[in-house]
């Protein structure tokens, strides 16, 4: 019991403090990768508008997620010279499952390996934490994103009719089982909200 509690505390601490900002080179370009803060929300909303023409996640959704410092990790990829937000990704972590809650790459930066790199980073992190399954939902008609997820080992789950109520669009669950993950994960402490 004590061991499980210690694991649980260590997990929360790892999520809260374990991500240090660092440069990352993707396809020959170097970016800064760091945790998203509330100051990034306006740029994240602009990025959403550029990608979707809309903001599927409003300011409050980002704010609420960013408060879950010990159970969720939101990262931004920034162009160092200009400070432009090129992409962001978010995930929430439970004992044995992590959930990609959001990912978007600015249209100007798409097809350069950024989406794949950010997904791989979350998969690696999940594996390190002993997580066994990474899941997400994606619009049924978003074949490009699905193609990325399948290439990373995700398989199709059930279809959720009218999951995106505003657009009346269907979603499909996808998940990948992580090989080599250990079963040392601590107790479940996080309710994810699935909105990718
Ligand atoms: C989906 C998304 C995150 C992918 O990011 P990205 O940086 O453009 O993707 P990458 O360059 O890493 O490409 C990875 C793979 O995605 C797939 N893919 C991405 N965009 C594609 C496109 N326009 N056409 C075909 N395949 C595409 C391909 O399988 C690609 O692999 P390949 O280059 O070996 O063919 C990005 O396009 C995006 O933000 N889209 C809009 C928002 C969105 O759909 N988010 C996901 C919600 S679940």
mmCIF file of C-alpha atoms and ligand atoms in Angstrom, residues 26 47 51-52 87-88 100-107 109-119 136-139 142-149 151 164 195-196, ligand 1:
data_model
loop_
_atom_site.group_PDB
_atom_site.id
_atom_site.type_symbol
_atom_site.label_atom_id
_atom_site.label_comp_id
_atom_site.label_asym_id
_atom_site.label_seq_id
_atom_site.Cartn_x
_atom_site.Cartn_y
_atom_site.Cartn_z
ATOM 1 C CA UNK A 26 12.629 18.435 -36.483
ATOM 2 C CA UNK A 47 -3.539 28.301 -34.037
ATOM 3 C CA UNK A 51 -6.290 24.978 -38.432
ATOM 4 C CA UNK A 52 -10.057 24.596 -38.047
ATOM 5 C CA UNK A 87 2.134 23.328 -32.621
ATOM 6 C CA UNK A 88 0.793 22.087 -29.337
ATOM 7 C CA UNK A 100 -4.103 12.457 -26.015
ATOM 8 C CA UNK A 101 -6.595 15.249 -25.446
ATOM 9 C CA UNK A 102 -5.501 17.666 -28.149
ATOM 10 C CA UNK A 103 -2.920 18.085 -30.902
ATOM 11 C CA UNK A 104 -2.655 20.705 -33.605
ATOM 12 C CA UNK A 105 0.086 21.818 -35.946
ATOM 13 C CA UNK A 106 -0.174 25.236 -37.597
ATOM 14 C CA UNK A 107 -0.926 24.787 -41.335
ATOM 15 C CA UNK A 109 4.242 23.827 -40.308
ATOM 16 C CA UNK A 110 2.245 20.735 -41.257
ATOM 17 C CA UNK A 111 3.778 17.770 -43.120
ATOM 18 C CA UNK A 112 7.213 18.407 -41.652
ATOM 19 C CA UNK A 113 7.205 15.628 -39.088
ATOM 20 C CA UNK A 114 6.058 17.780 -36.170
ATOM 21 C CA UNK A 115 2.834 15.908 -35.416
ATOM 22 C CA UNK A 116 4.673 12.590 -35.486
ATOM 23 C CA UNK A 117 7.454 13.898 -33.229
ATOM 24 C CA UNK A 118 5.023 15.265 -30.629
ATOM 25 C CA UNK A 119 3.004 12.050 -30.634
ATOM 26 C CA UNK A 136 -7.541 9.254 -28.221
ATOM 27 C CA UNK A 137 -10.612 10.180 -30.214
ATOM 28 C CA UNK A 138 -10.468 11.609 -33.685
ATOM 29 C CA UNK A 139 -13.105 12.752 -36.127
ATOM 30 C CA UNK A 142 -10.059 13.188 -40.293
ATOM 31 C CA UNK A 143 -8.237 10.619 -42.367
ATOM 32 C CA UNK A 144 -4.870 12.420 -42.278
ATOM 33 C CA UNK A 145 -4.675 12.369 -38.496
ATOM 34 C CA UNK A 146 -5.871 8.749 -38.435
ATOM 35 C CA UNK A 147 -3.144 7.856 -40.887
ATOM 36 C CA UNK A 148 -0.559 9.356 -38.511
ATOM 37 C CA UNK A 149 -1.985 7.483 -35.537
ATOM 38 C CA UNK A 151 1.480 4.568 -38.463
ATOM 39 C CA UNK A 164 -18.644 16.373 -31.695
ATOM 40 C CA UNK A 195 -11.683 16.062 -26.974
ATOM 41 C CA UNK A 196 -9.118 15.555 -29.704
HETATM 42 C C1 LIG B 1 -2.897 15.764 -37.980
HETATM 43 C C2 LIG B 1 -1.690 16.633 -37.658
HETATM 44 C C3 LIG B 1 -1.543 16.777 -36.167
HETATM 45 C C4 LIG B 1 -0.442 15.948 -38.229
HETATM 46 O O1 LIG B 1 0.677 16.764 -37.962
HETATM 47 P P1 LIG B 1 1.787 17.007 -39.080
HETATM 48 O O2 LIG B 1 2.933 17.664 -38.415
HETATM 49 O O3 LIG B 1 1.189 17.699 -40.230
HETATM 50 O O4 LIG B 1 2.122 15.508 -39.481
HETATM 51 P P2 LIG B 1 3.536 14.873 -39.860
HETATM 52 O O5 LIG B 1 4.268 15.755 -40.804
HETATM 53 O O6 LIG B 1 4.219 14.479 -38.623
HETATM 54 O O7 LIG B 1 3.040 13.606 -40.687
HETATM 55 C C5 LIG B 1 2.796 12.415 -40.052
HETATM 56 C C6 LIG B 1 1.839 11.572 -40.870
HETATM 57 O O8 LIG B 1 0.526 12.112 -40.817
HETATM 58 C C7 LIG B 1 -0.168 11.787 -42.014
HETATM 59 N N1 LIG B 1 -0.553 13.052 -42.636
HETATM 60 C C8 LIG B 1 -0.507 14.252 -42.030
HETATM 61 N N2 LIG B 1 -0.967 15.199 -42.865
HETATM 62 C C9 LIG B 1 -1.313 14.585 -44.010
HETATM 63 C C10 LIG B 1 -1.863 15.035 -45.250
HETATM 64 N N3 LIG B 1 -2.138 16.319 -45.476
HETATM 65 N N4 LIG B 1 -2.081 14.130 -46.214
HETATM 66 C C11 LIG B 1 -1.817 12.832 -46.001
HETATM 67 N N5 LIG B 1 -1.272 12.342 -44.850
HETATM 68 C C12 LIG B 1 -1.044 13.212 -43.866
HETATM 69 C C13 LIG B 1 0.798 10.981 -42.852
HETATM 70 O O9 LIG B 1 0.599 9.630 -42.526
HETATM 71 C C14 LIG B 1 2.137 11.456 -42.325
HETATM 72 O O10 LIG B 1 3.146 10.532 -42.512
HETATM 73 P P3 LIG B 1 4.087 10.635 -43.838
HETATM 74 O O11 LIG B 1 4.605 12.038 -43.862
HETATM 75 O O12 LIG B 1 5.128 9.605 -43.568
HETATM 76 O O13 LIG B 1 3.196 10.350 -44.997
HETATM 77 C C15 LIG B 1 -1.785 18.024 -38.319
HETATM 78 O O14 LIG B 1 -1.968 17.860 -39.696
HETATM 79 C C16 LIG B 1 -2.907 18.878 -37.762
HETATM 80 O O15 LIG B 1 -2.712 19.647 -36.843
HETATM 81 N N6 LIG B 1 -4.080 18.775 -38.369
HETATM 82 C C17 LIG B 1 -5.206 19.609 -37.976
HETATM 83 C C18 LIG B 1 -5.649 19.348 -36.552
HETATM 84 C C19 LIG B 1 -5.957 17.902 -36.340
HETATM 85 O O16 LIG B 1 -6.492 17.223 -37.209
HETATM 86 N N7 LIG B 1 -5.584 17.432 -35.150
HETATM 87 C C20 LIG B 1 -5.802 16.066 -34.781
HETATM 88 C C21 LIG B 1 -7.104 15.938 -34.095
HETATM 89 S S1 LIG B 1 -7.342 14.262 -33.562
#
